[in-house]
Coordinates of C-alpha atoms in Angstrom, one line a residue:
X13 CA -52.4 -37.1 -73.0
X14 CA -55.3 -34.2 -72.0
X15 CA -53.9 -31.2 -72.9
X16 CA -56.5 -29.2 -71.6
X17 CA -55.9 -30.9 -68.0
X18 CA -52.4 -29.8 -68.0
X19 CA -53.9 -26.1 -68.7
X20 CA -56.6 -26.5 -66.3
X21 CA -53.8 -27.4 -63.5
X22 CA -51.3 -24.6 -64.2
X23 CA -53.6 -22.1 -64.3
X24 CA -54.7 -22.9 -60.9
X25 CA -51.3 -23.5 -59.8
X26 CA -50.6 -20.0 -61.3
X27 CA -53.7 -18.7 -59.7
X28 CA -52.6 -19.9 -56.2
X29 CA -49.1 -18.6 -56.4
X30 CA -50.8 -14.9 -56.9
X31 CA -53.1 -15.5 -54.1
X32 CA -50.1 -16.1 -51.9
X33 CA -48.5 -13.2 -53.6
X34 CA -51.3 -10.9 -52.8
X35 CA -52.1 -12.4 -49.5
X36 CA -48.2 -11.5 -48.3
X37 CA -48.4 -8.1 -50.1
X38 CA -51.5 -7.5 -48.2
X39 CA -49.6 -8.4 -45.0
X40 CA -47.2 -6.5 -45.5
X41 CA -49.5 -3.1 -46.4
X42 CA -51.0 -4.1 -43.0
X43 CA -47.6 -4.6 -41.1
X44 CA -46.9 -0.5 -42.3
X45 CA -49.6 0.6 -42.0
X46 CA -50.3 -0.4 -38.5
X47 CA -46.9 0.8 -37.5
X48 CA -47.4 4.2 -39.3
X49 CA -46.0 7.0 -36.7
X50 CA -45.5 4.6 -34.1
X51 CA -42.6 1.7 -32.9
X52 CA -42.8 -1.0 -35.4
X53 CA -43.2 -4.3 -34.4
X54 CA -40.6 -6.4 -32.9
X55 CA -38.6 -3.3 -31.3
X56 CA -37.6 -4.1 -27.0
X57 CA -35.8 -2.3 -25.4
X58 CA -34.2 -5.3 -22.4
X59 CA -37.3 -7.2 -23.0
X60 CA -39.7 -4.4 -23.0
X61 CA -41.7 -4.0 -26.0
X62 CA -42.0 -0.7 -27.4
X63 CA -44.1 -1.9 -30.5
X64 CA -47.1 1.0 -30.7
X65 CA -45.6 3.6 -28.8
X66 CA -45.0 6.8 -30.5
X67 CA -42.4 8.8 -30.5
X68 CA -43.3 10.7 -27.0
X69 CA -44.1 7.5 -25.7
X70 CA -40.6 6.1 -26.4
X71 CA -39.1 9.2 -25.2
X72 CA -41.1 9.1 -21.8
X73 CA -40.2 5.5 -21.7
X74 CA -36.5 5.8 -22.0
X75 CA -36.2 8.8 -19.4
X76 CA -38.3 6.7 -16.9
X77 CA -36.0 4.7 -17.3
X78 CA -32.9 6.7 -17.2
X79 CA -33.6 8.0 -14.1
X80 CA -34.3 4.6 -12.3
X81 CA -30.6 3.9 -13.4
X82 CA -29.2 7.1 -12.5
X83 CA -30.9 7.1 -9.1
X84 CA -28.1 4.5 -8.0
X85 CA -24.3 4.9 -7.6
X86 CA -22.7 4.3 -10.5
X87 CA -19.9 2.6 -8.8
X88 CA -19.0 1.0 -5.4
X89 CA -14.9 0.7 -4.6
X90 CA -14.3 -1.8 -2.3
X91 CA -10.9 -2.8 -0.2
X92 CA -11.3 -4.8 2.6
X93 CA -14.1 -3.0 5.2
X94 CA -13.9 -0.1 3.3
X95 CA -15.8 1.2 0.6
X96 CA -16.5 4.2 -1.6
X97 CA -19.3 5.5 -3.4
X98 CA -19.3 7.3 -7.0
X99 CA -22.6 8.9 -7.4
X100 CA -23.5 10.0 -11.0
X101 CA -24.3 13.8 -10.5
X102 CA -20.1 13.4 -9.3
X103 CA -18.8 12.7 -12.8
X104 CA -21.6 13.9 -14.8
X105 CA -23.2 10.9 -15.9
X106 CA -25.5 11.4 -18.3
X107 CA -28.2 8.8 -20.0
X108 CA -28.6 9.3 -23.8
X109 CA -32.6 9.5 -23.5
X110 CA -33.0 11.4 -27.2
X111 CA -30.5 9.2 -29.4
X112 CA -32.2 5.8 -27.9
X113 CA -35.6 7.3 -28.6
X114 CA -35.1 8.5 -31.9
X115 CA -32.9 4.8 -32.5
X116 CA -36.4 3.1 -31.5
X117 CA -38.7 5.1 -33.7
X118 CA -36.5 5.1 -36.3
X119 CA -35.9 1.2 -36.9
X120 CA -37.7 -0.4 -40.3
X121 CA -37.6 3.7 -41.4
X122 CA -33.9 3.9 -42.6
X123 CA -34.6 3.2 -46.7
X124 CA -37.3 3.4 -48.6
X125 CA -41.2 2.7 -48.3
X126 CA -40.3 -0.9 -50.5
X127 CA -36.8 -1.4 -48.3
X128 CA -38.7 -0.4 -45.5
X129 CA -41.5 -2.5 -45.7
X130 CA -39.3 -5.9 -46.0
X131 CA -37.4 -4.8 -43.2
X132 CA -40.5 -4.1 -41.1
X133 CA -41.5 -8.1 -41.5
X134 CA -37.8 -9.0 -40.8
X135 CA -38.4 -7.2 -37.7
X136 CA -42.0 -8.4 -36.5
X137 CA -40.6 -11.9 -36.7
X138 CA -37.0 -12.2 -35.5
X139 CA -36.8 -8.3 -33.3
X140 CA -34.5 -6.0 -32.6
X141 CA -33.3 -5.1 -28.9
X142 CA -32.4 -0.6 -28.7
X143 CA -29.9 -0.3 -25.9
X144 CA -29.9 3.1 -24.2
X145 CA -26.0 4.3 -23.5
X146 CA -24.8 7.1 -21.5
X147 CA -21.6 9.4 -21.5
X148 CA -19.8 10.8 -18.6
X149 CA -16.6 13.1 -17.9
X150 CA -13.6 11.3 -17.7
X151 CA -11.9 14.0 -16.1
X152 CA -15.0 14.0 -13.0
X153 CA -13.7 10.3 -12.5
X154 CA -10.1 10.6 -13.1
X155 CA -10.0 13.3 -10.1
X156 CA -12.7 11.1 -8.1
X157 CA -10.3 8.0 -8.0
X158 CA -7.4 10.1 -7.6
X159 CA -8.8 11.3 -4.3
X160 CA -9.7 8.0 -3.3
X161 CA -6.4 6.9 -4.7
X162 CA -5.1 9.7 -1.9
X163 CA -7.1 7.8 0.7
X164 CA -5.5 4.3 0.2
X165 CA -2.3 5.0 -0.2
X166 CA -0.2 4.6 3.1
X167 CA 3.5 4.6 3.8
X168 CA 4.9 1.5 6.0
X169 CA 5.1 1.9 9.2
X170 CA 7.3 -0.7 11.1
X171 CA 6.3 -1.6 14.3
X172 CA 7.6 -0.5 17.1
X173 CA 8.5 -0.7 21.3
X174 CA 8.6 1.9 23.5
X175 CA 10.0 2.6 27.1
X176 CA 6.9 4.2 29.4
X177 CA 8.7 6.7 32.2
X178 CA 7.7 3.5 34.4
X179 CA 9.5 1.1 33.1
X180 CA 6.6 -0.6 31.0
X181 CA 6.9 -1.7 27.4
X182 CA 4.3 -0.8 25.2
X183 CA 3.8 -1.6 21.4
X184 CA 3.2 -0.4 18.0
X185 CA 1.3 -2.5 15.1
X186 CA 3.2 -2.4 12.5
X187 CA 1.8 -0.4 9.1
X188 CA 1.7 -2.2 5.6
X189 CA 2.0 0.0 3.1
X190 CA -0.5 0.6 0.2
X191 CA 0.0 2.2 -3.4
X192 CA -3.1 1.7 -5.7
X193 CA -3.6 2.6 -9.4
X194 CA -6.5 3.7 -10.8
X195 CA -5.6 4.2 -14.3
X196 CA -6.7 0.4 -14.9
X197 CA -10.0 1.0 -12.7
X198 CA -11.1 3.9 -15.0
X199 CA -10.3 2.1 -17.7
X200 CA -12.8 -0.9 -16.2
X201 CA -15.5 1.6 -15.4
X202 CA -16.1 3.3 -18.3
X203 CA -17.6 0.9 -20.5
X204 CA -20.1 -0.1 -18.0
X205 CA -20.8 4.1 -17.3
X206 CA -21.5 4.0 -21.2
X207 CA -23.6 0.8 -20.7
X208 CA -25.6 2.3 -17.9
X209 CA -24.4 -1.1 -15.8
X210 CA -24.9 0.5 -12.4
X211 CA -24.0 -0.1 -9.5
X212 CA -20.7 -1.1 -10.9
X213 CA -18.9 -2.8 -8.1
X214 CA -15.0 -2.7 -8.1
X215 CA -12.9 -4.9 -5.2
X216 CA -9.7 -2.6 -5.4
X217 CA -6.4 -4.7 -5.0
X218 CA -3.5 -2.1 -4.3
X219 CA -0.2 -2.9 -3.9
X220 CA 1.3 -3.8 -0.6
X221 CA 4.8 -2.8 0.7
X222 CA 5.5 -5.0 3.9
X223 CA 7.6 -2.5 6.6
X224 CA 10.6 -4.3 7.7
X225 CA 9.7 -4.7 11.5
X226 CA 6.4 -6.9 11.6
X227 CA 4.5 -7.9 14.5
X228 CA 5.5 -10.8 15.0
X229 CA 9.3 -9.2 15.7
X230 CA 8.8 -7.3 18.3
X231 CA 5.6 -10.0 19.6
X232 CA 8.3 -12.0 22.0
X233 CA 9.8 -8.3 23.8
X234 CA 8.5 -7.5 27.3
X235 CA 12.1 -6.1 29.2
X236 CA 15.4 -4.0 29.4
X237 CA 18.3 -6.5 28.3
X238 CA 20.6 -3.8 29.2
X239 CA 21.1 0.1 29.5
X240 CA 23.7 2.5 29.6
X241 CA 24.0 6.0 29.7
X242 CA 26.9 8.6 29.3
X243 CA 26.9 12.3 29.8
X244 CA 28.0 15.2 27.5
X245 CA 28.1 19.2 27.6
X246 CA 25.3 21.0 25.2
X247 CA 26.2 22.2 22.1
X248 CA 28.3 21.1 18.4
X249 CA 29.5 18.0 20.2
X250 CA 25.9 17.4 22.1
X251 CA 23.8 18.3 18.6
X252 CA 26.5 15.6 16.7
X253 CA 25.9 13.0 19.3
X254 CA 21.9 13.4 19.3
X255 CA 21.6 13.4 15.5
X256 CA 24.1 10.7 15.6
X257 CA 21.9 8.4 18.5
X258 CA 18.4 9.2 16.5
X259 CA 19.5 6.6 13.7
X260 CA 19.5 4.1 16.3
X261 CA 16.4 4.9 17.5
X262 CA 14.0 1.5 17.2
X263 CA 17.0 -0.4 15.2
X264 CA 15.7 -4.3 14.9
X265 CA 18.4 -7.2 15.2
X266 CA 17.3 -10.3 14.5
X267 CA 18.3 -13.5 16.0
X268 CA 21.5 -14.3 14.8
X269 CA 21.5 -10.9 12.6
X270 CA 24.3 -8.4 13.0
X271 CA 24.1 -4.8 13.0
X272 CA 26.9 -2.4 11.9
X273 CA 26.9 1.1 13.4
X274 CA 28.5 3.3 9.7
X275 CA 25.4 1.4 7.6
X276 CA 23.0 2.4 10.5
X277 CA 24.0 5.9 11.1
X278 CA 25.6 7.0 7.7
X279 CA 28.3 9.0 7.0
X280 CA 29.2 12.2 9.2
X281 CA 29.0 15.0 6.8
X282 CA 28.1 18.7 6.5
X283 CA 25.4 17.7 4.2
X284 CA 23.8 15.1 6.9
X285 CA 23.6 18.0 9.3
X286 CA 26.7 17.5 11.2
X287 CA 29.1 20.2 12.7
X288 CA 32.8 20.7 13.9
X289 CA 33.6 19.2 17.0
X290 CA 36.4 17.5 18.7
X291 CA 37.9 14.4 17.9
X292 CA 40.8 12.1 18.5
X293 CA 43.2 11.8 15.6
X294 CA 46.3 10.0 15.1
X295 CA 46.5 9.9 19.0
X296 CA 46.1 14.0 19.0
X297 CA 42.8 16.1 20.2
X298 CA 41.6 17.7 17.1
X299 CA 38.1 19.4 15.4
X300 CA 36.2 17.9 12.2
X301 CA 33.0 17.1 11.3
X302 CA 30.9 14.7 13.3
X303 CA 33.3 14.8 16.9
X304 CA 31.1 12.8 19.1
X305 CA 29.7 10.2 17.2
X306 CA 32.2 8.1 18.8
X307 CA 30.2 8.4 22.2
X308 CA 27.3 7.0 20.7
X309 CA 28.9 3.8 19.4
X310 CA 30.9 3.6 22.8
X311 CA 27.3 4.0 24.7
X312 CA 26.0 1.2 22.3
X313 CA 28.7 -1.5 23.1
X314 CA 28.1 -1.0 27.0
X315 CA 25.0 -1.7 26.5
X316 CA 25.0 -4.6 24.2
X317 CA 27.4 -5.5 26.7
X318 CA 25.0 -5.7 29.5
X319 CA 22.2 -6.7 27.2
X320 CA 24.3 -10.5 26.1
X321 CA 24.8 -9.5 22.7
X322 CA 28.1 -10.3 20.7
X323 CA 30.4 -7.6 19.4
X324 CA 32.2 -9.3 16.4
X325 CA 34.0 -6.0 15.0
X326 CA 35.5 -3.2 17.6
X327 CA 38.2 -1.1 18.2
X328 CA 39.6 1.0 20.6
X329 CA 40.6 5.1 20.7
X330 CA 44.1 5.9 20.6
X331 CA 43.5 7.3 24.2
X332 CA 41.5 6.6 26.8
X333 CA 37.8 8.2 26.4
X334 CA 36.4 10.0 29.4
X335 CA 32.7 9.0 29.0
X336 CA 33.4 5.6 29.5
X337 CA 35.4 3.5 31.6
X338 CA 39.1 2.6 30.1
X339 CA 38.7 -0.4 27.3
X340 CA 35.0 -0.4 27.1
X341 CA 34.7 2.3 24.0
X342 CA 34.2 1.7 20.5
X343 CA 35.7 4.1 18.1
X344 CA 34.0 4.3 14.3
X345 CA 35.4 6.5 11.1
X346 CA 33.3 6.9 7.9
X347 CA 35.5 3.9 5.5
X348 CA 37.9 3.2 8.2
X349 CA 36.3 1.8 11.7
X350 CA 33.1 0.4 12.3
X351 CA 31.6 -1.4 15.5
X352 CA 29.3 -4.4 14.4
X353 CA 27.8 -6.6 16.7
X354 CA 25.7 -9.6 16.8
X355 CA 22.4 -11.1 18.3
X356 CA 23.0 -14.7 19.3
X357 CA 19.6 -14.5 21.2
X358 CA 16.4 -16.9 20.2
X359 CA 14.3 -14.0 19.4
X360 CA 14.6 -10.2 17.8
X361 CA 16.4 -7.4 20.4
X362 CA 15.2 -3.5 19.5
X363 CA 17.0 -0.2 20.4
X364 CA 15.4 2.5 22.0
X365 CA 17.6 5.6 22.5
X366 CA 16.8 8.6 25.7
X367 CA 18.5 12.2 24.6
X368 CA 18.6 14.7 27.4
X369 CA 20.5 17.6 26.0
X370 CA 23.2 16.5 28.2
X371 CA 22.5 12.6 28.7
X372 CA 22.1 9.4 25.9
X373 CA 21.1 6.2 27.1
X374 CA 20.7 3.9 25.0
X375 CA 18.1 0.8 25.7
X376 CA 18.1 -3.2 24.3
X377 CA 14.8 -4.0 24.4
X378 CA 14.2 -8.0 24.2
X379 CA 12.8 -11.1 25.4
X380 CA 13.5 -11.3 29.1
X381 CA 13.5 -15.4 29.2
X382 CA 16.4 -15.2 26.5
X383 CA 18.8 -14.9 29.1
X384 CA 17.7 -17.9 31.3
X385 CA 17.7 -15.6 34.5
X386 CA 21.2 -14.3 34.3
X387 CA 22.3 -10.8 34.8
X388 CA 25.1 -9.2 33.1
X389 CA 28.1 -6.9 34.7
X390 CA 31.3 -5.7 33.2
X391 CA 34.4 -5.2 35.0
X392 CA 37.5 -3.8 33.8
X393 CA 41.0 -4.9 35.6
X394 CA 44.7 -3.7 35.0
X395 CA 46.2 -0.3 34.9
X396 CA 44.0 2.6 32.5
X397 CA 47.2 1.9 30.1
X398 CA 46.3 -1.3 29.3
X399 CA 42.7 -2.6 30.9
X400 CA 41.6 -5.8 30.5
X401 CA 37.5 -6.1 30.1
X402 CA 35.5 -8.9 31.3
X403 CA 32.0 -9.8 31.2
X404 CA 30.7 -11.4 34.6
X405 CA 27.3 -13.8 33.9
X406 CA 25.5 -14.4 37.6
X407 CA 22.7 -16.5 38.6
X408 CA 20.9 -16.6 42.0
X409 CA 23.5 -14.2 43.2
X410 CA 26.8 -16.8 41.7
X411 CA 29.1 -16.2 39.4
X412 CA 28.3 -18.7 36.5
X413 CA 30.8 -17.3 33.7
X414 CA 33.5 -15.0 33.3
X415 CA 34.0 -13.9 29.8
X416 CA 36.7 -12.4 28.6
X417 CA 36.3 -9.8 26.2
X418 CA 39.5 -7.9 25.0
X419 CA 42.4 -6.2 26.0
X420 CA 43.3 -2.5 25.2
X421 CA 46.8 -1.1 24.7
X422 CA 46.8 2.9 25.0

């Protein structure tokens, strides 16, 4: 074995290794030193380099770029055809132009020159991306959605039918109500204010509150079913009976539904604006609260009556009432009485109620082909004492049906 030989090769083994050594200390003297007061290699900012700029540069860079960003909305709300802009300058949304400047410049400068220097050739080969972020006032936004928040929402509205003066019907969409929160929505938008993700676009979904009368209840009513009208003198009596006749007022029944007159007007109390009037108790005349309200229920069965609806629960006063005919009234008491009737027609009837001051009619709006051409009449026979009430069905003129309906004992 050469002994020499193995000394010649190490030693220019040995002599490679420090040329490597020196040639990569070199490098990295020239990596710092080209980077001295400027971006060190490998920094981007979203795939811009900023390698070489110094530290005005990155500082112009950055506000160029902040105010591309803030020169669009920083949010779009959306619900349906509607929309709603969020402009920056509205919730003082600010770009953080100095701290991403000073980040950029200050990569591969944290530690010292040695630390430094490695970290500068970590960087020129594998990068490093600066973000710029932003801050806003979440107060700005918290009042801006709260005033769209004002905007969207919308009671129900149920649709509706009215009488025209001649005779016309004329209808009402109904409303579907709308409550939106926008606690969640600030909590969405904020991270992407902070990111500077503008236009931030935001489909609201509030929540919907369907009315109870829809459009397709009312879609099928195009006449008068039936009217009546009774008369009263102004005053306690005439203000009990109006108040009384106003919870009717656009009152839906359903086919086959039933409507009960004490859930549909309430209780008759000082409290629900109702005064002292006369009433009918135990057989005697007499004042309490609420006298009249028995007019309105006694208006409402003639003309559901007339109209070919179904009375399932009535009864009769004591004594004969002198706003209607003799066993066609319908006395109610808050827990005692009620009148409830039913609609046995194919499609949904609706009330409509007419309040002179000194006149109620009361209206059954429906669907004219429900009753097949007939027209309705009532007769009552026998002495006032004890009437007997019939309901008289004609077509073409002829009697077709003769209904019985009830007879009254006074």
């Amino acid at each position: 074995m050469n002994f020499s030989s193995i000394s010649t090769n190490k030693a220019i083994a040995l002599g490679i290794v420090g040329l490597a050594f020196t040639a990569a200390a070199v490098s990295c003297i020239s990596v710092s030193t080209a980077n001295q007061d400027c971006v060190v290699m490998g920094v981007q900012s979203n795939g811009t380099t900023l390698t070489g700029m110094s530290k005005k540069e990155v500082r112009k860079y950055f506000d160029k770029e902040a105010k591309k960003a803030l020169s669009k909305n920083a949010a779009v709300l959306s619900y349906k055809e509607r929309h709603w802009n969020i402009q920056p300058n509205e919730i003082d949304l600010q770009a953080k132009v100095d701290e991403a400047a000073d980040a950029a410049y200050s990569i591969g400068r944290e530690s010292n020159p040695v630390t430094n220097l490695i970290n500068q050739m970590k960087l020129a080969i594998f990068g490093k991306n600066v973000v710029m972020t932003a801050s806003f006032d979440k107060e700005k936004l918290k009042e801006k959605l709260a005033a769209i928040e004002k905007e969207v929402d919308t009671p129900p509205a149920n649709a509706e039918v009215s009488l025209q003066a001649n005779g016309s019907i004329q209808k009402k969409p109904a409303v579907t109500g709308l409550t939106l929160d926008t606690a969640p929505i600030a909590e969405e938008l904020a991270p992407k204010f902070e990111a500077l993700e503008l236009t931030a676009k935001v489909e609201l979904e509030p929540k919907e509150d369907k009315p109870f009368v829809l459009d397709e209840d009312i879609a099928n009513i195009d006449s008068v079913l039936g009217s009546y009208t009774t008369r009263f003198y102004p005053g306690d009596r005439g203000d009990n009976i109006g108040l009384a006749a106003s919870h009717l007022q656009g009152a839906l029944i359903r086919s086959q539904a039933t409507l009960s007159f004490n859930n549909v007007v309430g209780q008759r109390t000082r409290a629900a604006g109702y005064k002292n009037a006369g009433v009918i108790v135990n057989g005697e005349p007499a004042v309490d609260v609420g006298g009249g309200v028995c007019q309105v229920s006694s208006t409402l069965y003639n003309a559901i009556l007339l109209a070919g609806l179904k009375p399932t629960e009535r009864s009769n006063h004591s004594l004969p009432s002198s706003y209607v005919p003799a066993g066609r009234d319908a006395t109610v008491a808050d827990g005692l009485l009620d009148f409830v009737f039913q609609n046995p027609l194919p499609h949904p009837v609706m009330l409509r109620v007419s309040n002179s001051g000194s006149a109620l009619t009361i209206y059954v709006l429906g669907t004219k082909a429900d009753l097949g051409g007939k027209t309705i009449s009532l007769v009552s026979e026998g002495p006032s004492t004890r009437p007997s009430v019939y309901r008289i069905w004609k077509q073409d003129g002829k009697v077709v049906e003769r209904e019985f309906l009830h007879t009254d004992t006074f």
